[in-house]
Amino acid sequence: MQQNTESNNNIESTARASKKAQLLSPAGNLHKLKIALAYGADAVYGGVSHFSLRTRAGKEFSYEDFAKGVEYAHKLGKKVFVTINGFPFNSQLKLLESHIAKMADLSPDAFIVAAPGVVRLSKKIAPQIPIHLSTQANVLNVLDAEVFYEMGVKRIVAAREISLKDAMEIKKHLPDLEIEIFIHGSMCFAFSGRCLISALQSGRVPNRGSCANDCRFDYEYFVRNVENDELVKFDGREFYVKNPDNGVMMRLEEEEGLGTHIFNSKDLNLSGHIKEILDSGAISALKIEGRTKSNYYAGITARAYRAAIDGYYSGKSEKVDSSFAANELLTLKIAALPMAILSTALMKSLTLKITKPP
């Protein structure tokens, strides 16, 4: 009986290792690329500002730096994916063709593309570069996945709204199609990129790479004095919004020093669900959001999920690895809080468990 148990464990371990999922981290620039790879990412994704949905002038890759990043990653046996997932206008098509050709010359491991026309153009200009379909394409079902698969897409980055069950159904229907999902990071207020809040409030359009993340702002409440038209700061009184359809009353809350958040979703954190995701057998890559976030974020997220993923494949206790990942990721919340909010005692209680992976 003991021999059979050991044999079964060995078979399970071999099966896990043979289809090991890839950990994919954001690389907003060359320095973040190196940090993410050093802390455990199998691959990174990023791009030069043109068409990459990140237009932070001077803060992203230049072509020269991207070339250095690809060379650096390949020496480590790791991969680099290029984001070309913007939605171009006719006036930009010549620039797009030139950009695709330039990026192809750098020998990246894949293009991440969203628009169907750009998928076809990329395959025409650089047929040797695999195509990964961006989450901006919002693929949720077998029909959409099949369309892009028939166009030659090797991997889809599923919409963040997809369920694990739906991902498994797509994989069952298209076994040769790789499926990548987000496991950590910011969540869009709407389906990815299909939101006008930033465009209306800040004049910055999401699908042009300049989303201002207005949905994540810390808003404040004011009351207008009808007698003198003066705006008075929120003073602790309770405010409610009534749903006219069902009469449900929703209280609007504002935390001192933190404001209120009336639009944004909670950030995605699937560190406690790694076993469930990988047990499905449907997921080829686990992706972390955050190209514009800090160097610290790049390192901590890679380190946390590396521990959780390796723990799964080694057969170690998932509880231990999930606990380590959770403690690592908790430090990101601490770093985001205003110092006035954190008492000395709270800081001590939250920072004492940052140690080596189990």
Coordinates of C-alpha atoms in Angstrom, one line a residue:
M1 CA 0.0 0.0 0.0
Q2 CA 2.8 2.4 0.9
Q3 CA 4.6 1.6 -2.4
N4 CA 1.4 2.3 -4.3
T5 CA 1.0 5.6 -2.5
E6 CA 4.5 6.7 -3.2
S7 CA 4.1 5.6 -6.8
N8 CA 0.9 7.7 -7.2
N9 CA 2.6 10.7 -5.6
N10 CA 5.5 10.4 -8.0
I11 CA 3.1 10.1 -11.0
E12 CA 1.2 13.2 -9.8
S13 CA 4.5 15.1 -9.3
T14 CA 5.7 14.2 -12.8
A15 CA 2.3 15.2 -14.3
R16 CA 2.4 18.5 -12.5
A17 CA 6.0 19.3 -13.6
S18 CA 5.3 18.4 -17.2
K19 CA 2.7 21.1 -17.7
K20 CA 4.1 23.7 -15.4
A21 CA 2.3 27.1 -15.7
Q22 CA 4.3 30.2 -16.5
L23 CA 4.5 33.2 -14.2
L24 CA 4.2 36.4 -16.2
S25 CA 5.2 39.7 -14.6
P26 CA 4.8 43.3 -15.7
A27 CA 7.9 45.2 -16.9
G28 CA 7.3 48.9 -17.2
N29 CA 11.0 49.6 -18.0
L30 CA 14.4 47.8 -18.1
H31 CA 15.0 48.0 -14.4
K32 CA 11.6 46.5 -13.5
L33 CA 12.2 43.8 -16.1
K34 CA 15.4 42.8 -14.3
I35 CA 13.7 42.9 -10.9
A36 CA 10.8 40.8 -11.9
L37 CA 13.1 38.1 -13.4
A38 CA 15.3 38.2 -10.4
Y39 CA 12.4 37.6 -8.0
G40 CA 11.0 34.6 -9.9
A41 CA 9.1 35.5 -13.1
D42 CA 9.3 33.1 -16.0
A43 CA 8.5 35.8 -18.4
V44 CA 7.8 39.5 -18.5
Y45 CA 5.6 41.7 -20.8
G46 CA 6.1 45.4 -21.8
G47 CA 6.5 47.6 -24.7
V48 CA 7.6 50.8 -26.3
S49 CA 5.0 53.6 -25.9
H50 CA 3.6 53.2 -29.4
F51 CA 0.4 51.1 -29.3
S52 CA 1.3 49.5 -26.0
L53 CA -1.5 51.0 -23.9
R54 CA 1.0 52.8 -21.7
T55 CA 2.0 56.3 -22.7
R56 CA 4.0 57.5 -19.7
A57 CA 6.5 59.7 -21.7
G58 CA 10.1 58.9 -20.7
K59 CA 9.1 56.2 -18.2
E60 CA 8.7 53.2 -20.4
F61 CA 11.0 51.3 -22.8
S62 CA 13.0 52.8 -25.6
Y63 CA 13.7 50.4 -28.5
E64 CA 17.3 50.3 -27.3
D65 CA 16.3 49.4 -23.8
F66 CA 13.8 46.8 -25.0
A67 CA 16.5 45.1 -27.0
K68 CA 18.7 45.0 -23.9
G69 CA 15.8 43.5 -22.0
V70 CA 15.2 40.7 -24.5
E71 CA 18.9 39.9 -24.6
Y72 CA 19.1 39.9 -20.8
A73 CA 16.0 37.6 -20.4
H74 CA 17.1 35.2 -23.0
K75 CA 20.5 34.7 -21.3
L76 CA 18.6 33.6 -18.2
G77 CA 16.4 31.3 -20.3
K78 CA 13.4 33.4 -19.8
K79 CA 11.0 35.2 -22.1
V80 CA 9.8 38.6 -23.1
F81 CA 6.4 39.5 -24.7
V82 CA 5.8 42.7 -26.5
T83 CA 2.6 44.6 -25.9
I84 CA 1.1 46.0 -29.1
N85 CA -2.5 46.0 -27.8
G86 CA -3.7 49.5 -28.6
F87 CA -6.4 50.2 -31.2
P88 CA -4.9 52.3 -34.0
F89 CA -6.6 54.8 -36.3
N90 CA -6.1 54.8 -40.1
S91 CA -3.6 57.7 -39.7
Q92 CA -1.4 55.4 -37.6
L93 CA -1.3 52.3 -39.7
K94 CA 2.1 53.2 -41.4
L95 CA 3.6 53.9 -38.0
L96 CA 2.2 50.6 -36.8
E97 CA 3.7 48.6 -39.6
S98 CA 7.1 50.2 -38.9
H99 CA 6.7 49.5 -35.2
I100 CA 5.8 45.8 -35.7
A101 CA 8.9 45.4 -37.9
K102 CA 11.2 47.1 -35.4
M103 CA 9.9 45.0 -32.5
A104 CA 10.2 41.8 -34.5
D105 CA 13.9 42.5 -35.2
L106 CA 14.5 42.4 -31.5
S107 CA 13.4 38.7 -31.4
P108 CA 10.8 38.8 -28.6
D109 CA 9.0 35.6 -27.7
A110 CA 5.5 36.9 -28.6
F111 CA 3.4 39.9 -29.6
I112 CA 0.4 40.7 -27.3
V113 CA -2.2 42.1 -29.6
A114 CA -5.9 43.1 -29.2
A115 CA -7.3 44.3 -32.5
P116 CA -8.2 41.6 -35.1
G117 CA -6.6 43.7 -37.9
V118 CA -3.4 44.1 -35.9
V119 CA -3.3 40.3 -35.4
R120 CA -3.4 39.8 -39.2
L121 CA -0.9 42.5 -39.9
S122 CA 1.5 41.1 -37.3
K123 CA 1.4 37.7 -38.8
K124 CA 2.0 39.2 -42.2
I125 CA 5.0 41.2 -41.2
A126 CA 6.5 38.8 -38.6
P127 CA 5.1 35.3 -39.1
Q128 CA 7.8 33.9 -36.9
I129 CA 6.6 35.7 -33.8
P130 CA 3.7 34.0 -31.9
I131 CA 0.6 36.0 -31.2
H132 CA -1.0 36.3 -27.8
L133 CA -4.4 37.9 -27.7
S134 CA -4.7 40.7 -25.2
T135 CA -7.3 40.8 -22.4
Q136 CA -8.4 44.0 -24.2
A137 CA -10.1 41.7 -26.7
N138 CA -12.5 40.6 -23.9
V139 CA -12.6 36.9 -24.8
L140 CA -15.1 35.1 -22.5
N141 CA -16.4 32.2 -24.5
V142 CA -15.6 29.4 -26.9
L143 CA -16.9 31.2 -30.0
D144 CA -14.7 34.2 -29.7
A145 CA -11.7 32.0 -28.7
E146 CA -12.3 29.9 -31.8
V147 CA -12.3 32.9 -34.1
F148 CA -8.9 34.1 -32.9
Y149 CA -7.5 30.6 -32.8
E150 CA -8.4 30.2 -36.5
M151 CA -6.6 33.5 -37.2
G152 CA -3.4 31.9 -35.8
V153 CA -3.4 33.1 -32.2
K154 CA -1.4 30.8 -30.0
R155 CA -2.6 32.1 -26.6
I156 CA -5.5 34.2 -25.3
V157 CA -5.2 36.4 -22.3
A158 CA -8.8 35.9 -21.1
A159 CA -11.0 38.7 -20.0
R160 CA -10.7 39.3 -16.2
E161 CA -14.4 38.5 -15.9
I162 CA -14.0 34.9 -17.1
S163 CA -14.7 32.1 -14.7
L164 CA -12.4 29.1 -14.2
K165 CA -15.2 26.9 -15.5
D166 CA -15.5 28.9 -18.7
A167 CA -11.7 28.8 -19.2
M168 CA -11.8 25.0 -18.8
E169 CA -14.6 24.7 -21.4
I170 CA -12.5 26.8 -23.9
K171 CA -9.5 24.5 -23.3
K172 CA -11.6 21.4 -23.8
H173 CA -12.9 22.7 -27.1
L174 CA -9.5 24.1 -28.2
P175 CA -6.8 21.9 -26.5
D176 CA -4.0 23.5 -28.5
L177 CA -4.9 27.0 -27.5
E178 CA -3.0 28.3 -24.5
I179 CA -5.0 30.3 -21.9
E180 CA -3.5 33.0 -19.8
I181 CA -5.4 34.6 -16.9
F182 CA -4.7 37.5 -14.6
I183 CA -4.1 36.6 -11.0
H184 CA -3.2 39.9 -9.4
G185 CA -3.6 43.6 -9.8
S186 CA -6.0 46.4 -10.7
M187 CA -9.4 45.6 -12.0
C188 CA -11.0 47.8 -14.6
F189 CA -14.3 49.5 -13.7
A190 CA -15.8 48.0 -16.9
F191 CA -14.7 45.3 -19.3
S192 CA -11.1 46.1 -19.9
G193 CA -10.7 49.3 -21.9
R194 CA -14.5 49.8 -22.5
C195 CA -14.9 52.7 -20.1
L196 CA -15.2 56.4 -20.7
I197 CA -14.8 57.7 -17.1
S198 CA -11.2 58.7 -17.7
A199 CA -12.0 60.3 -21.1
L200 CA -14.9 62.3 -19.7
Q201 CA -13.3 63.5 -16.5
S202 CA -9.6 63.8 -17.4
G203 CA -9.6 63.8 -21.2
R204 CA -7.4 60.7 -21.3
V205 CA -8.8 57.8 -23.3
P206 CA -8.2 54.2 -22.0
N207 CA -7.8 52.5 -25.3
R208 CA -5.3 55.1 -26.4
G209 CA -3.0 54.1 -23.5
S210 CA -3.6 57.0 -21.3
C211 CA -6.2 56.0 -18.8
A212 CA -6.0 58.3 -15.7
N213 CA -7.6 55.6 -13.4
D214 CA -10.3 58.1 -12.3
C215 CA -12.3 55.1 -11.0
R216 CA -9.5 54.6 -8.4
F217 CA -9.4 58.2 -7.1
D218 CA -10.0 59.0 -3.5
Y219 CA -13.1 61.2 -3.8
E220 CA -14.5 63.6 -1.2
Y221 CA -18.0 64.6 -0.3
F222 CA -19.2 68.2 -0.1
V223 CA -22.7 69.6 0.8
R224 CA -24.0 72.7 -1.0
N225 CA -25.6 75.4 1.2
V226 CA -28.7 76.4 -0.7
E227 CA -28.7 79.9 1.0
N228 CA -25.3 81.1 -0.1
D229 CA -24.3 78.4 -2.7
E230 CA -21.3 77.6 -0.5
L231 CA -19.8 74.1 -0.6
V232 CA -19.2 72.6 2.8
K233 CA -16.9 69.7 3.5
F234 CA -18.4 66.4 4.6
D235 CA -18.8 66.6 8.4
G236 CA -19.6 63.0 9.4
R237 CA -23.2 63.0 8.5
E238 CA -24.5 59.9 6.7
F239 CA -25.3 60.1 3.0
Y240 CA -27.5 57.6 1.1
V241 CA -28.3 56.8 -2.5
K242 CA -31.6 55.2 -3.2
N243 CA -32.0 52.6 -6.0
P244 CA -35.3 53.7 -7.8
D245 CA -35.9 50.2 -9.1
N246 CA -36.0 48.3 -5.8
G247 CA -35.8 51.0 -3.1
V248 CA -32.6 49.7 -1.7
M249 CA -30.7 52.4 0.2
M250 CA -26.9 52.4 -0.1
R251 CA -24.7 54.4 2.3
L252 CA -21.9 56.5 0.9
E253 CA -18.9 56.3 3.2
E254 CA -15.8 58.4 3.4
E255 CA -12.8 57.3 5.5
E256 CA -10.7 60.0 7.2
G257 CA -7.5 60.4 5.3
L258 CA -8.5 57.8 2.6
G259 CA -11.5 59.4 0.9
T260 CA -14.3 57.4 -0.7
H261 CA -14.2 55.0 -3.6
I262 CA -17.5 55.0 -5.5
F263 CA -16.3 53.5 -8.8
N264 CA -13.4 51.1 -8.4
S265 CA -13.4 47.3 -8.0
K266 CA -11.3 45.7 -5.4
D267 CA -7.9 44.7 -6.7
L268 CA -7.5 41.1 -7.9
N269 CA -5.6 38.8 -5.6
L270 CA -5.8 35.0 -6.3
S271 CA -2.9 34.0 -4.2
G272 CA -5.2 31.8 -2.2
H273 CA -6.5 30.0 -5.2
I274 CA -3.4 28.8 -7.0
K275 CA -4.1 25.1 -6.3
E276 CA -7.6 25.4 -7.7
I277 CA -6.4 27.2 -10.8
L278 CA -3.5 24.8 -11.6
D279 CA -5.6 21.7 -10.7
S280 CA -7.9 22.7 -13.6
G281 CA -5.2 21.9 -16.2
A282 CA -6.6 24.7 -18.4
I283 CA -4.3 27.5 -17.6
S284 CA -0.9 27.9 -19.3
A285 CA 0.2 31.2 -17.7
L286 CA -0.6 33.3 -14.6
K287 CA -0.3 37.0 -15.2
I288 CA 0.4 39.9 -12.8
E289 CA -0.9 43.4 -13.7
G290 CA 1.1 46.6 -13.1
R291 CA 3.5 47.9 -15.6
T292 CA 3.3 51.4 -14.2
K293 CA 3.6 50.3 -10.5
S294 CA 6.7 50.5 -8.4
N295 CA 10.0 48.5 -8.4
Y296 CA 8.9 47.2 -5.0
Y297 CA 5.6 45.9 -6.5
A298 CA 7.4 44.2 -9.3
G299 CA 9.6 42.3 -6.9
I300 CA 7.1 41.5 -4.2
T301 CA 4.4 40.2 -6.5
A302 CA 6.9 38.0 -8.5
R303 CA 8.4 36.6 -5.2
A304 CA 5.0 35.9 -3.7
Y305 CA 3.5 34.0 -6.6
R306 CA 6.7 32.2 -7.4
A307 CA 6.6 30.7 -3.9
A308 CA 2.9 29.8 -4.2
I309 CA 3.4 28.2 -7.7
D310 CA 6.6 26.3 -6.8
G311 CA 4.9 25.1 -3.6
Y312 CA 2.1 23.6 -5.7
Y313 CA 4.4 21.8 -8.1
S314 CA 6.7 20.5 -5.4
G315 CA 3.7 19.0 -3.5
K316 CA 4.4 21.0 -0.4
S317 CA 1.5 22.3 1.8
E318 CA -0.5 24.8 -0.2
K319 CA -1.5 26.4 3.1
V320 CA 2.1 27.2 4.0
D321 CA 2.8 28.7 0.5
S322 CA -0.5 30.6 0.4
S323 CA 0.3 32.1 3.8
F324 CA 3.7 33.2 2.7
A325 CA 2.3 34.8 -0.5
A326 CA -0.4 36.5 1.5
N327 CA 2.1 38.0 3.9
E328 CA 4.3 39.2 1.1
L329 CA 1.4 40.8 -0.7
L330 CA 0.1 42.5 2.5
T331 CA 3.2 44.7 2.4
L332 CA 1.9 46.3 -0.8
K333 CA -1.2 47.5 1.1
I334 CA 1.0 48.9 3.9
A335 CA 3.1 50.8 1.4
A336 CA 0.0 52.4 -0.2
L337 CA -1.4 53.8 3.1
P338 CA -0.8 57.3 4.3
M339 CA 1.7 57.2 7.1
A340 CA -0.8 59.2 9.3
I341 CA -3.1 56.2 9.2
L342 CA -0.5 53.7 10.5
S343 CA 0.2 53.6 14.2
T344 CA 3.6 52.3 15.4
A345 CA 1.9 49.3 16.8
L346 CA 0.1 48.5 13.6
M347 CA 3.3 48.9 11.6
K348 CA 5.1 46.4 13.9
S349 CA 2.3 43.9 13.7
L350 CA 2.2 44.0 9.9
T351 CA 5.9 43.9 9.1
L352 CA 7.2 41.1 11.3
K353 CA 6.5 38.2 9.0
I354 CA 8.4 39.1 5.9
T355 CA 10.9 36.2 5.7
K356 CA 12.3 33.7 3.3
P357 CA 9.9 31.5 1.4
P358 CA 9.1 28.2 3.2

